[in-house]
Amino acid sequence: MAILKTKVGRRSFIKTSALAGGGLMISFSWLASCTPGQSVEEVLAMPDEWFELNSYLKIGDNGRVTIRVPNPEFGQNVKTSMPMIVAEELDTNWKYVVSEQAPYDKTKYDRQFTGGSQGIRRAWASLRMAGGTARQMLKQAAANEWHVAIDEIRTEDGQLIHEASGKKASYGAFASAAALLPQPEQVELKDVKNFSIIGQSKKNVDGKAIVTGQQKYGIDIKSEDMLYAAIVHPPAFGQKLKGFDADSVRSMSGIVDVFAFETYSEGYEQNFFDTHTHNKLIAIVGKSTWEVFQAKKEIRVEWEPFNEFSFDMDMFGNKTTVNVPSGLESTSDHLAKFKSHLGRPGTLLRKDGDPDKAFAEADKVIEKTYTAPFLAHNMMEPINCFAHVTPEKALVRGPIQAPEFIEGTIAARLGLPLEKVEIEMSRMGGGFGRRAYGHYMVEAAVISKRVGKPIKMTYSREDDMTYGIYRPAYCATYRAALDADNNLIAFHVKAGGIPESPLGRGAANRFPAGAVDHYLAEEWSEPSNITVGAFRAPRSNFHASAEQSFLDELAELAGKDPIDFRLELLQRAKINPVGENNDYDADRYAGVLELVREKSNWDTAKPGLSRGVSAYFCHNSYAAHVLDLKMENGKPRVENVTCVMDCGVVVNPDAAANMAEGAIVDGIGNAFYGVMTFREGQADKENFGPYRMIRHSEAPKNIAVHFVQNEIDPTGMGEPPFPPIFGAVANALYQATNRRYYNQPFLGKGFELG
Amino acid sequence: MAKFSLKINGSSREVDVEPSTPMLWVLRDHLDLTGTKYGCGVAQCGACTIHFNGTATRSCQLPVSVVGDSEIITIEGLSEHGDHPVQRAWLEHDVPQCGYCQSGQIMSAVSLLKSNPSPTDEQIEGAMSGNICRCGTYVRIKSAIKTASKL
């Protein structure tokens, strides 16, 4: 059992909330000394009274427990897994738990941010403490009432038990008394071996609401007196609003107002999550979504190219100047930029040994170049937001991954103090990184302020798909040298992107760095006015695919099995690593490869199936995939994927498997089809007809997910399974077609460097 | 604007809207039935699927003016207690991630099973290919449909 202090220095991990009224205590104290415990049915009813033990949980007089989930939900199922953690340490029966989205409140919760696959990892300690301290307070309340030492009381399944005297009571009986007690200074947490909720698969707490259509998303929000708004944004990057004719739509059915507005004020110092493509938009306000969408089709607008400009951005504490070039870019321009970098060096990121010499003396050298295009996030729920702004305050409700990073912008834009801005996080119909950029919350707020009414702003799918904040376009050249014994002696990666390289933020320190004597990593970037942002496993989502495809080709050149080839390198990295800051644990990385070899029956050939393997470490978790596909009428069909994850303790196994399955399907879809192209600045795919998404008939027939069993503190599942799947697809396609696939999308039209 | 009297989930509902308004928006904005979702507006994603005279239909392409007195069933009207076999199967397989596409997936699946009570994998894939799931729950959806076909 771990004993943890609940305060570190002056900072408490648990922020306790207001105490329950004393009068309530009298009404329920009689329960404490009589009833031995209540039936499950009694506890499952809604209680008459709730008592807050801390900002994460309140307990009803009948033992029901409401647990508040600090992070916003976008399908990663923290609505279920975070309460599981609290309930475990609280030591109650999972059946008694109600899960609720916590309000956005910095005074009560840390890090209400969804992204980076960090939710469970960063909240692990505070969630456990929330449950553990509440349990302690309940024990103390019972000890006080029963006049026994607290150590003589144990808990089980939401009951307080004093064995010696036979006294028993439900948590509900002591909730009001416990709520009056001070927060304990230290708390005993369970040993991993004694978990009875964590590690058991629990059904999605919102499942019933979702399958009955009752679950609300931001786009479903309604209020009294609400108007509907649509926006019109420039049809191309590099353009801005020149003029528009409001009269062309003002008399259309349901239209209330038409005006232009600026999202950001001139000179405002933005942060990374303030990224937005278009500052000046047109708002069309009316009485229904359809009516404002109809007006969008009819409104006459003129656009003009903008001149290059710069602005200041606070990039995580570093003040940077961002330069936005002018111009109407086409994909052919991007291809030309990729080609221009093929012959020249990049900016040095890391060098070990003497790569030039090693390449010069090598027995065999192989060099391959990989590309991938811009990608649109395409969440199923299009961008939207509700806002109700009055002169005194602003209520903004909608789907958002990062409320903390947009609230300051909203306040500044409206001229309100921060404490007058309330953000309510609704369940998101997908995020994938796109909803970390809350420009649409600012837009809705500005529109509401202007019309003086609550409004719900909805982007059309076309608005959403062509707005930007895409995954960048990337290009990477890999070179490797083998000696006469087929040992890997040198490895060189030069990777770049428009507008940023995929090797930023330490990716140059990832495997196989550390496993090769002579290693060189370089990067480059080309500016663009096409906006980009985080897309499920930023940078890794390309870097892994290129690297893992290259390792496959390299293994073949060396005459080695692709898994053996990686394991040999990992062994080298483990016992005799090269250089410093190698960003992976070679044992754990080898562990997922060994387990995937076993679980996929890698060494047994499967007749008619072509297999590819890939593995990667990012966002703190290790992933390995073996993918089997078959060609049917000249088209690949994925039959099986065997996936092994090492993400430490798995809180909700079936839900974690669902996340891996989703990442695998997402990866196959993007590898096969995902592409956004540009013509004279216009994103030339604006809906799902031209932008191909993976569908039922293209998903794998079977996916088997396995978790490495260990007691390491949990790490994430949202992103880690995604990057390596692209490599597994490419490697399996090679086995099936005898052709290497270097340019994504593999089944569509990608950059071809010729 | 015109008045329409509609049969939705077994009840009579009145709306006063432009005749060209797709049923998707009549349901969402005028009848407080937000279970039917907007995903694309061009019948490419399936999120807006309802049953129109018993047939799975993309409501974003169904103007209110052609509905007349045909029966419309939405996800909210599929069952009284959320216990339609397809809904139960969805819960048994813990299908949803974000959940946004699932109303449309379920309505399409119900329609498939009505016309083909024991579909093969290929038939499921064919019938369901109009419904996009961005979170990638396709494998679970197929399992749930197979389970539902036995319930």
PDB file of N, CA and C in Angstrom, chain A residues 13-84:
ATOM      1  N   PHE A  13      -3.090  18.436  -3.701  1.00  0.00           N
ATOM      2  CA  PHE A  13      -3.546  17.715  -4.883  1.00  0.00           C
ATOM      3  C   PHE A  13      -5.063  17.683  -4.961  1.00  0.00           C
ATOM      4  N   ILE A  14      -5.670  17.797  -3.810  1.00  0.00           N
ATOM      5  CA  ILE A  14      -7.122  17.771  -3.789  1.00  0.00           C
ATOM      6  C   ILE A  14      -7.618  19.138  -3.364  1.00  0.00           C
ATOM      7  N   LYS A  15      -8.514  19.684  -4.092  1.00  0.00           N
ATOM      8  CA  LYS A  15      -9.067  20.973  -3.692  1.00  0.00           C
ATOM      9  C   LYS A  15     -10.430  20.679  -3.089  1.00  0.00           C
ATOM     10  N   THR A  16     -10.511  20.814  -1.792  1.00  0.00           N
ATOM     11  CA  THR A  16     -11.788  20.486  -1.145  1.00  0.00           C
ATOM     12  C   THR A  16     -12.785  21.601  -1.371  1.00  0.00           C
ATOM     13  N   SER A  17     -14.025  21.215  -1.394  1.00  0.00           N
ATOM     14  CA  SER A  17     -15.054  22.200  -1.699  1.00  0.00           C
ATOM     15  C   SER A  17     -15.858  22.500  -0.440  1.00  0.00           C
ATOM     16  N   ALA A  18     -16.910  23.237  -0.627  1.00  0.00           N
ATOM     17  CA  ALA A  18     -17.719  23.695   0.501  1.00  0.00           C
ATOM     18  C   ALA A  18     -18.291  22.526   1.296  1.00  0.00           C
ATOM     19  N   LEU A  19     -18.513  22.737   2.561  1.00  0.00           N
ATOM     20  CA  LEU A  19     -18.998  21.665   3.438  1.00  0.00           C
ATOM     21  C   LEU A  19     -20.516  21.617   3.453  1.00  0.00           C
ATOM     22  N   ALA A  20     -21.034  20.467   3.772  1.00  0.00           N
ATOM     23  CA  ALA A  20     -22.486  20.306   3.848  1.00  0.00           C
ATOM     24  C   ALA A  20     -23.012  20.986   5.110  1.00  0.00           C
ATOM     25  N   GLY A  21     -24.263  21.297   5.115  1.00  0.00           N
ATOM     26  CA  GLY A  21     -24.862  21.978   6.269  1.00  0.00           C
ATOM     27  C   GLY A  21     -24.963  21.053   7.480  1.00  0.00           C
ATOM     28  N   GLY A  22     -24.817  21.601   8.663  1.00  0.00           N
ATOM     29  CA  GLY A  22     -24.845  20.792   9.891  1.00  0.00           C
ATOM     30  C   GLY A  22     -26.205  20.182  10.145  1.00  0.00           C
ATOM     31  N   GLY A  23     -27.304  20.869   9.761  1.00  0.00           N
ATOM     32  CA  GLY A  23     -28.640  20.369  10.022  1.00  0.00           C
ATOM     33  C   GLY A  23     -28.865  19.000   9.407  1.00  0.00           C
ATOM     34  N   LEU A  24     -28.295  18.793   8.241  1.00  0.00           N
ATOM     35  CA  LEU A  24     -28.486  17.523   7.556  1.00  0.00           C
ATOM     36  C   LEU A  24     -27.875  16.375   8.348  1.00  0.00           C
ATOM     37  N   MET A  25     -26.820  16.662   9.058  1.00  0.00           N
ATOM     38  CA  MET A  25     -26.115  15.627   9.784  1.00  0.00           C
ATOM     39  C   MET A  25     -27.043  15.000  10.820  1.00  0.00           C
ATOM     40  N   ILE A  26     -27.838  15.833  11.477  1.00  0.00           N
ATOM     41  CA  ILE A  26     -28.705  15.317  12.524  1.00  0.00           C
ATOM     42  C   ILE A  26     -29.732  14.340  11.953  1.00  0.00           C
ATOM     43  N   SER A  27     -30.317  14.701  10.799  1.00  0.00           N
ATOM     44  CA  SER A  27     -31.347  13.830  10.231  1.00  0.00           C
ATOM     45  C   SER A  27     -30.833  12.442   9.927  1.00  0.00           C
ATOM     46  N   PHE A  28     -29.566  12.329   9.553  1.00  0.00           N
ATOM     47  CA  PHE A  28     -29.113  11.025   9.075  1.00  0.00           C
ATOM     48  C   PHE A  28     -28.217  10.279  10.057  1.00  0.00           C
ATOM     49  N   SER A  29     -27.892  10.899  11.174  1.00  0.00           N
ATOM     50  CA  SER A  29     -26.928  10.222  12.032  1.00  0.00           C
ATOM     51  C   SER A  29     -27.522   8.973  12.648  1.00  0.00           C
ATOM     52  N   TRP A  30     -28.849   8.905  12.750  1.00  0.00           N
ATOM     53  CA  TRP A  30     -29.438   7.724  13.362  1.00  0.00           C
ATOM     54  C   TRP A  30     -29.172   6.474  12.534  1.00  0.00           C
ATOM     55  N   LEU A  31     -29.015   6.674  11.244  1.00  0.00           N
ATOM     56  CA  LEU A  31     -28.755   5.548  10.349  1.00  0.00           C
ATOM     57  C   LEU A  31     -27.441   4.854  10.704  1.00  0.00           C
ATOM     58  N   ALA A  32     -26.517   5.668  11.175  1.00  0.00           N
ATOM     59  CA  ALA A  32     -25.153   5.179  11.372  1.00  0.00           C
ATOM     60  C   ALA A  32     -25.094   4.017  12.348  1.00  0.00           C
ATOM     61  N   SER A  33     -25.928   4.038  13.372  1.00  0.00           N
ATOM     62  CA  SER A  33     -25.787   2.989  14.380  1.00  0.00           C
ATOM     63  C   SER A  33     -26.769   1.842  14.208  1.00  0.00           C
ATOM     64  N   CYS A  34     -27.637   1.913  13.244  1.00  0.00           N
ATOM     65  CA  CYS A  34     -28.544   0.772  13.107  1.00  0.00           C
ATOM     66  C   CYS A  34     -28.326  -0.077  11.868  1.00  0.00           C
ATOM     67  N   THR A  35     -28.740   0.337  10.730  1.00  0.00           N
ATOM     68  CA  THR A  35     -28.751  -0.532   9.544  1.00  0.00           C
ATOM     69  C   THR A  35     -27.398  -1.192   9.273  1.00  0.00           C
ATOM     70  N   PRO A  36     -27.394  -2.508   9.084  1.00  0.00           N
ATOM     71  CA  PRO A  36     -26.129  -3.185   8.766  1.00  0.00           C
ATOM     72  C   PRO A  36     -25.629  -2.868   7.355  1.00  0.00           C
ATOM     73  N   GLY A  37     -26.464  -2.359   6.540  1.00  0.00           N
ATOM     74  CA  GLY A  37     -26.049  -2.071   5.169  1.00  0.00           C
ATOM     75  C   GLY A  37     -27.290  -2.070   4.308  1.00  0.00           C
ATOM     76  N   GLN A  38     -27.192  -1.500   3.125  1.00  0.00           N
ATOM     77  CA  GLN A  38     -28.397  -1.421   2.308  1.00  0.00           C
ATOM     78  C   GLN A  38     -28.283  -2.332   1.107  1.00  0.00           C
ATOM     79  N   SER A  39     -29.400  -2.639   0.536  1.00  0.00           N
ATOM     80  CA  SER A  39     -29.403  -3.452  -0.669  1.00  0.00           C
ATOM     81  C   SER A  39     -28.938  -2.606  -1.856  1.00  0.00           C
ATOM     82  N   VAL A  40     -28.478  -3.302  -2.873  1.00  0.00           N
ATOM     83  CA  VAL A  40     -28.011  -2.615  -4.074  1.00  0.00           C
ATOM     84  C   VAL A  40     -29.127  -1.757  -4.672  1.00  0.00           C
ATOM     85  N   GLU A  41     -30.338  -2.271  -4.602  1.00  0.00           N
ATOM     86  CA  GLU A  41     -31.477  -1.542  -5.179  1.00  0.00           C
ATOM     87  C   GLU A  41     -31.677  -0.221  -4.472  1.00  0.00           C
ATOM     88  N   GLU A  42     -31.545  -0.246  -3.144  1.00  0.00           N
ATOM     89  CA  GLU A  42     -31.726   0.987  -2.376  1.00  0.00           C
ATOM     90  C   GLU A  42     -30.670   2.006  -2.769  1.00  0.00           C
ATOM     91  N   VAL A  43     -29.449   1.497  -2.982  1.00  0.00           N
ATOM     92  CA  VAL A  43     -28.367   2.419  -3.306  1.00  0.00           C
ATOM     93  C   VAL A  43     -28.493   2.936  -4.730  1.00  0.00           C
ATOM     94  N   LEU A  44     -29.085   2.154  -5.618  1.00  0.00           N
ATOM     95  CA  LEU A  44     -29.151   2.588  -7.013  1.00  0.00           C
ATOM     96  C   LEU A  44     -30.175   3.687  -7.249  1.00  0.00           C
ATOM     97  N   ALA A  45     -31.083   3.875  -6.317  1.00  0.00           N
ATOM     98  CA  ALA A  45     -32.040   4.976  -6.470  1.00  0.00           C
ATOM     99  C   ALA A  45     -31.295   6.293  -6.265  1.00  0.00           C
ATOM    100  N   MET A  46     -31.858   7.365  -6.777  1.00  0.00           N
ATOM    101  CA  MET A  46     -31.230   8.677  -6.574  1.00  0.00           C
ATOM    102  C   MET A  46     -31.448   9.103  -5.121  1.00  0.00           C
ATOM    103  N   PRO A  47     -30.396   9.613  -4.502  1.00  0.00           N
ATOM    104  CA  PRO A  47     -30.528   9.991  -3.087  1.00  0.00           C
ATOM    105  C   PRO A  47     -31.336  11.286  -2.916  1.00  0.00           C
ATOM    106  N   ASP A  48     -31.753  11.525  -1.684  1.00  0.00           N
ATOM    107  CA  ASP A  48     -32.435  12.779  -1.385  1.00  0.00           C
ATOM    108  C   ASP A  48     -31.433  13.909  -1.227  1.00  0.00           C
ATOM    109  N   GLU A  49     -30.284  13.588  -0.651  1.00  0.00           N
ATOM    110  CA  GLU A  49     -29.278  14.615  -0.377  1.00  0.00           C
ATOM    111  C   GLU A  49     -27.918  14.135  -0.863  1.00  0.00           C
ATOM    112  N   TRP A  50     -27.106  15.087  -1.298  1.00  0.00           N
ATOM    113  CA  TRP A  50     -25.722  14.797  -1.696  1.00  0.00           C
ATOM    114  C   TRP A  50     -24.774  15.547  -0.762  1.00  0.00           C
ATOM    115  N   PHE A  51     -23.624  14.926  -0.493  1.00  0.00           N
ATOM    116  CA  PHE A  51     -22.614  15.577   0.342  1.00  0.00           C
ATOM    117  C   PHE A  51     -21.296  15.587  -0.417  1.00  0.00           C
ATOM    118  N   GLU A  52     -20.736  16.786  -0.549  1.00  0.00           N
ATOM    119  CA  GLU A  52     -19.476  16.930  -1.291  1.00  0.00           C
ATOM    120  C   GLU A  52     -18.312  16.569  -0.390  1.00  0.00           C
ATOM    121  N   LEU A  53     -17.537  15.572  -0.765  1.00  0.00           N
ATOM    122  CA  LEU A  53     -16.355  15.267   0.027  1.00  0.00           C
ATOM    123  C   LEU A  53     -15.127  15.983  -0.531  1.00  0.00           C
ATOM    124  N   ASN A  54     -15.099  16.177  -1.834  1.00  0.00           N
ATOM    125  CA  ASN A  54     -14.084  17.037  -2.454  1.00  0.00           C
ATOM    126  C   ASN A  54     -14.609  17.381  -3.837  1.00  0.00           C
ATOM    127  N   SER A  55     -13.853  18.159  -4.607  1.00  0.00           N
ATOM    128  CA  SER A  55     -14.421  18.624  -5.872  1.00  0.00           C
ATOM    129  C   SER A  55     -14.586  17.508  -6.903  1.00  0.00           C
ATOM    130  N   TYR A  56     -14.042  16.311  -6.616  1.00  0.00           N
ATOM    131  CA  TYR A  56     -14.176  15.208  -7.554  1.00  0.00           C
ATOM    132  C   TYR A  56     -15.385  14.323  -7.252  1.00  0.00           C
ATOM    133  N   LEU A  57     -15.835  14.318  -5.997  1.00  0.00           N
ATOM    134  CA  LEU A  57     -16.911  13.387  -5.701  1.00  0.00           C
ATOM    135  C   LEU A  57     -17.849  13.855  -4.595  1.00  0.00           C
ATOM    136  N   LYS A  58     -19.085  13.442  -4.771  1.00  0.00           N
ATOM    137  CA  LYS A  58     -20.070  13.673  -3.718  1.00  0.00           C
ATOM    138  C   LYS A  58     -20.786  12.349  -3.504  1.00  0.00           C
ATOM    139  N   ILE A  59     -21.218  12.147  -2.272  1.00  0.00           N
ATOM    140  CA  ILE A  59     -21.861  10.881  -1.909  1.00  0.00           C
ATOM    141  C   ILE A  59     -23.269  11.179  -1.443  1.00  0.00           C
ATOM    142  N   GLY A  60     -24.216  10.392  -1.927  1.00  0.00           N
ATOM    143  CA  GLY A  60     -25.601  10.575  -1.539  1.00  0.00           C
ATOM    144  C   GLY A  60     -25.901   9.885  -0.224  1.00  0.00           C
ATOM    145  N   ASP A  61     -26.995  10.276   0.381  1.00  0.00           N
ATOM    146  CA  ASP A  61     -27.352   9.691   1.681  1.00  0.00           C
ATOM    147  C   ASP A  61     -27.626   8.192   1.571  1.00  0.00           C
ATOM    148  N   ASN A  62     -27.816   7.702   0.343  1.00  0.00           N
ATOM    149  CA  ASN A  62     -28.050   6.260   0.185  1.00  0.00           C
ATOM    150  C   ASN A  62     -26.812   5.530  -0.356  1.00  0.00           C
ATOM    151  N   GLY A  63     -25.688   6.222  -0.418  1.00  0.00           N
ATOM    152  CA  GLY A  63     -24.453   5.569  -0.856  1.00  0.00           C
ATOM    153  C   GLY A  63     -24.131   5.739  -2.324  1.00  0.00           C
ATOM    154  N   ARG A  64     -25.040   6.322  -3.078  1.00  0.00           N
ATOM    155  CA  ARG A  64     -24.754   6.625  -4.482  1.00  0.00           C
ATOM    156  C   ARG A  64     -23.580   7.601  -4.518  1.00  0.00           C
ATOM    157  N   VAL A  65     -22.744   7.471  -5.545  1.00  0.00           N
ATOM    158  CA  VAL A  65     -21.562   8.330  -5.640  1.00  0.00           C
ATOM    159  C   VAL A  65     -21.550   9.032  -6.990  1.00  0.00           C
ATOM    160  N   THR A  66     -21.462  10.331  -6.994  1.00  0.00           N
ATOM    161  CA  THR A  66     -21.255  11.049  -8.254  1.00  0.00           C
ATOM    162  C   THR A  66     -19.793  11.439  -8.339  1.00  0.00           C
ATOM    163  N   ILE A  67     -19.156  11.059  -9.429  1.00  0.00           N
ATOM    164  CA  ILE A  67     -17.743  11.396  -9.623  1.00  0.00           C
ATOM    165  C   ILE A  67     -17.649  12.334 -10.823  1.00  0.00           C
ATOM    166  N   ARG A  68     -16.948  13.422 -10.617  1.00  0.00           N
ATOM    167  CA  ARG A  68     -16.812  14.423 -11.675  1.00  0.00           C
ATOM    168  C   ARG A  68     -15.526  14.202 -12.449  1.00  0.00           C
ATOM    169  N   VAL A  69     -15.645  14.246 -13.759  1.00  0.00           N
ATOM    170  CA  VAL A  69     -14.508  13.980 -14.637  1.00  0.00           C
ATOM    171  C   VAL A  69     -13.933  15.303 -15.104  1.00  0.00           C
ATOM    172  N   PRO A  70     -12.702  15.617 -14.710  1.00  0.00           N
ATOM    173  CA  PRO A  70     -12.176  16.947 -15.044  1.00  0.00           C
ATOM    174  C   PRO A  70     -11.920  17.172 -16.539  1.00  0.00           C
ATOM    175  N   ASN A  71     -11.485  16.123 -17.239  1.00  0.00           N
ATOM    176  CA  ASN A  71     -11.094  16.325 -18.643  1.00  0.00           C
ATOM    177  C   ASN A  71     -12.294  16.239 -19.574  1.00  0.00           C
ATOM    178  N   PRO A  72     -12.300  17.057 -20.640  1.00  0.00           N
ATOM    179  CA  PRO A  72     -13.412  16.948 -21.588  1.00  0.00           C
ATOM    180  C   PRO A  72     -13.324  15.641 -22.370  1.00  0.00           C
ATOM    181  N   GLU A  73     -14.482  15.139 -22.783  1.00  0.00           N
ATOM    182  CA  GLU A  73     -14.593  13.830 -23.408  1.00  0.00           C
ATOM    183  C   GLU A  73     -14.692  13.950 -24.918  1.00  0.00           C
ATOM    184  N   PHE A  74     -13.877  13.172 -25.650  1.00  0.00           N
ATOM    185  CA  PHE A  74     -14.053  13.162 -27.120  1.00  0.00           C
ATOM    186  C   PHE A  74     -13.988  11.753 -27.703  1.00  0.00           C
ATOM    187  N   GLY A  75     -14.277  10.774 -26.862  1.00  0.00           N
ATOM    188  CA  GLY A  75     -14.324   9.391 -27.320  1.00  0.00           C
ATOM    189  C   GLY A  75     -13.246   8.542 -26.695  1.00  0.00           C
ATOM    190  N   GLN A  76     -12.346   9.204 -25.936  1.00  0.00           N
ATOM    191  CA  GLN A  76     -11.281   8.443 -25.264  1.00  0.00           C
ATOM    192  C   GLN A  76     -11.797   7.784 -23.984  1.00  0.00           C
ATOM    193  N   ASN A  77     -13.044   8.100 -23.640  1.00  0.00           N
ATOM    194  CA  ASN A  77     -13.768   7.437 -22.551  1.00  0.00           C
ATOM    195  C   ASN A  77     -13.213   7.696 -21.156  1.00  0.00           C
ATOM    196  N   VAL A  78     -12.704   8.918 -20.941  1.00  0.00           N
ATOM    197  CA  VAL A  78     -12.334   9.279 -19.564  1.00  0.00           C
ATOM    198  C   VAL A  78     -13.589   9.394 -18.696  1.00  0.00           C
ATOM    199  N   LYS A  79     -14.735   9.555 -19.335  1.00  0.00           N
ATOM    200  CA  LYS A  79     -15.990   9.596 -18.564  1.00  0.00           C
ATOM    201  C   LYS A  79     -16.153   8.314 -17.757  1.00  0.00           C
ATOM    202  N   THR A  80     -15.574   7.226 -18.262  1.00  0.00           N
ATOM    203  CA  THR A  80     -15.643   5.947 -17.564  1.00  0.00           C
ATOM    204  C   THR A  80     -14.343   5.657 -16.796  1.00  0.00           C
ATOM    205  N   SER A  81     -13.199   5.838 -17.442  1.00  0.00           N
ATOM    206  CA  SER A  81     -11.946   5.407 -16.810  1.00  0.00           C
ATOM    207  C   SER A  81     -11.528   6.289 -15.643  1.00  0.00           C
ATOM    208  N   MET A  82     -11.768   7.600 -15.725  1.00  0.00           N
ATOM    209  CA  MET A  82     -11.368   8.442 -14.583  1.00  0.00           C
ATOM    210  C   MET A  82     -12.199   8.135 -13.343  1.00  0.00           C
ATOM    211  N   PRO A  83     -13.526   8.011 -13.451  1.00  0.00           N
ATOM    212  CA  PRO A  83     -14.283   7.608 -12.258  1.00  0.00           C
ATOM    213  C   PRO A  83     -13.888   6.227 -11.748  1.00  0.00           C
ATOM    214  N   MET A  84     -13.456   5.336 -12.628  1.00  0.00           N
ATOM    215  CA  MET A  84     -13.023   4.010 -12.155  1.00  0.00           C
ATOM    216  C   MET A  84     -11.863   4.151 -11.179  1.00  0.00           C
TER     217      MET A  84
END
